[in-house]
């Protein structure tokens, strides 16, 4: 079950060359369990065929105000009532003008006027049209109605011009759609999250590290944004894209991560340490690559700072300290080790993570965690995607935040 399972989305497609791009959005949304109904304006039908959209959505496509096959129905009213979210993508300058002025001269505009639910508008047009004061004023007007507007991307356009006006990419649209459905439990919070491994070099070509891919920490960052938080992510080296709307500070070593965490701490109301920090680093880093045969066969190590423990110690002295969440990566004695770390590091919550199995280990897309809070309350979360696991963690964080107030 994801936030999108069984959600009903009405997708309005208007006359823009970017219409073909939303064909992929429909496939992606259906893969996540959404039910999609498509409405197309007359101009949209010139850019992409209703047949394509019917096949991809698995539902008839609506194009006209008066349904010839069922004249007794009133399509715009029925369609306006039957969805959880109206997404208009691509939204042309003409459609945005219609929405701003309350015109009801085609099926899509009429549905928008008759809808009382959330509306997400994704503009796509020539950049001069987008920047024209008339379009900007119309966008300001629809924002004042409470409509969400996803800014278009900048770049080269189909017409050859460069500038803002390209349809936003799927990752941004997905994040906005999820935000429309997520509980806004973290509205007003500033969440600081660490993710990924650290690397501790011993010469310019080699380092000590671990197999963390950062997936859990990045899922926490994306979902915190969906639940309304301002998010700062401090990330060790990963191959992942930074989630939309998240401020990311890239670091390499544990020492750099420690410095970045301490520098960002003042703004945070919640800190989640999901990073797999190397406990040790080489005692010396050679300036040049160590040649075969030159190296001793053992590598002297020194301990890295325990960043979370340092935060827990600061928390003892500061009553308004952010809510503190740690992770425990364990391959045995999970609960006992998790409880020990919760206490020793003075945390509000610990997420105990089994790194043993293929479904829950480093790099997996799923996780099975146990949440243990400062009051001894334990919750076993079943095997879920890392995104769903992250939402469950935020549910518990929100409960603990409410207890604090
Ligand atoms: N952590 C940290 N700094 C370190 C080591 C760990 O901030 N130098 C944090 C991790 O981000 C995690 C928690 O401490 O939130 C527990 O990390 P884990 O690797 O499970 O445990 P350790 O404290 O390193 O203990 P051990 O290696 O003995 O299991």
XYZ file of N, CA and C in Angstrom, residues 8 12-13 51 57 59 66 72 85 112 162 166 202 226 235 262 304 310 316 320 345-346 358 365 386 402:
78
model
N -7.999 8.434 -6.714
C -8.594 8.732 -8.019
C -8.074 10.083 -8.505
N -6.148 16.400 -16.478
C -6.574 17.275 -17.569
C -5.382 17.596 -18.454
N -5.481 17.259 -19.734
C -4.372 17.523 -20.672
C -4.810 18.635 -21.615
N -6.959 8.010 -27.965
C -6.839 6.551 -27.952
C -5.621 6.130 -27.124
N -4.485 4.783 -19.620
C -5.196 4.989 -18.344
C -6.130 3.827 -18.029
N -9.124 3.700 -19.060
C -10.466 4.276 -18.920
C -10.803 5.111 -20.151
N -20.803 17.397 -23.788
C -22.058 16.646 -23.826
C -21.762 15.242 -24.324
N -28.076 11.643 -20.976
C -28.763 11.984 -19.717
C -27.780 12.328 -18.603
N -8.054 14.190 -6.682
C -7.117 15.267 -7.065
C -7.270 15.527 -8.559
N -13.030 22.063 -13.578
C -12.232 22.783 -12.566
C -13.131 23.708 -11.751
N 15.186 29.282 -25.294
C 15.649 28.799 -23.982
C 14.959 29.616 -22.910
N 9.415 24.668 -19.750
C 9.340 23.210 -19.982
C 8.535 22.542 -18.868
N 42.762 6.581 3.012
C 44.120 6.435 3.541
C 45.178 6.753 2.496
N 7.052 15.653 1.872
C 5.635 15.392 1.552
C 4.739 15.700 2.752
N 24.452 14.386 3.300
C 24.616 13.077 2.665
C 26.069 12.731 2.410
N 26.648 19.886 13.050
C 26.697 20.901 14.122
C 26.360 22.287 13.559
N 36.586 7.535 15.067
C 35.888 8.738 14.597
C 34.992 9.266 15.714
N 27.338 12.598 20.611
C 27.610 14.008 20.939
C 26.296 14.809 20.986
N 21.190 16.584 26.823
C 21.052 16.560 28.287
C 21.098 17.966 28.878
N 15.468 22.736 25.110
C 14.737 22.880 23.838
C 15.433 22.192 22.678
N 22.935 6.847 23.916
C 23.039 8.055 23.081
C 21.947 9.073 23.432
N 21.124 8.731 24.441
C 20.112 9.667 24.969
C 19.143 10.146 23.881
N 18.251 -10.091 2.586
C 18.318 -9.386 1.300
C 17.200 -8.345 1.177
N 15.378 -2.169 -1.455
C 14.333 -1.153 -1.613
C 13.292 -1.250 -0.515
N 10.925 1.357 1.428
C 11.595 2.315 2.322
C 10.787 3.612 2.433
N 4.104 15.632 19.558
C 2.858 16.086 20.210
C 2.964 15.871 21.719
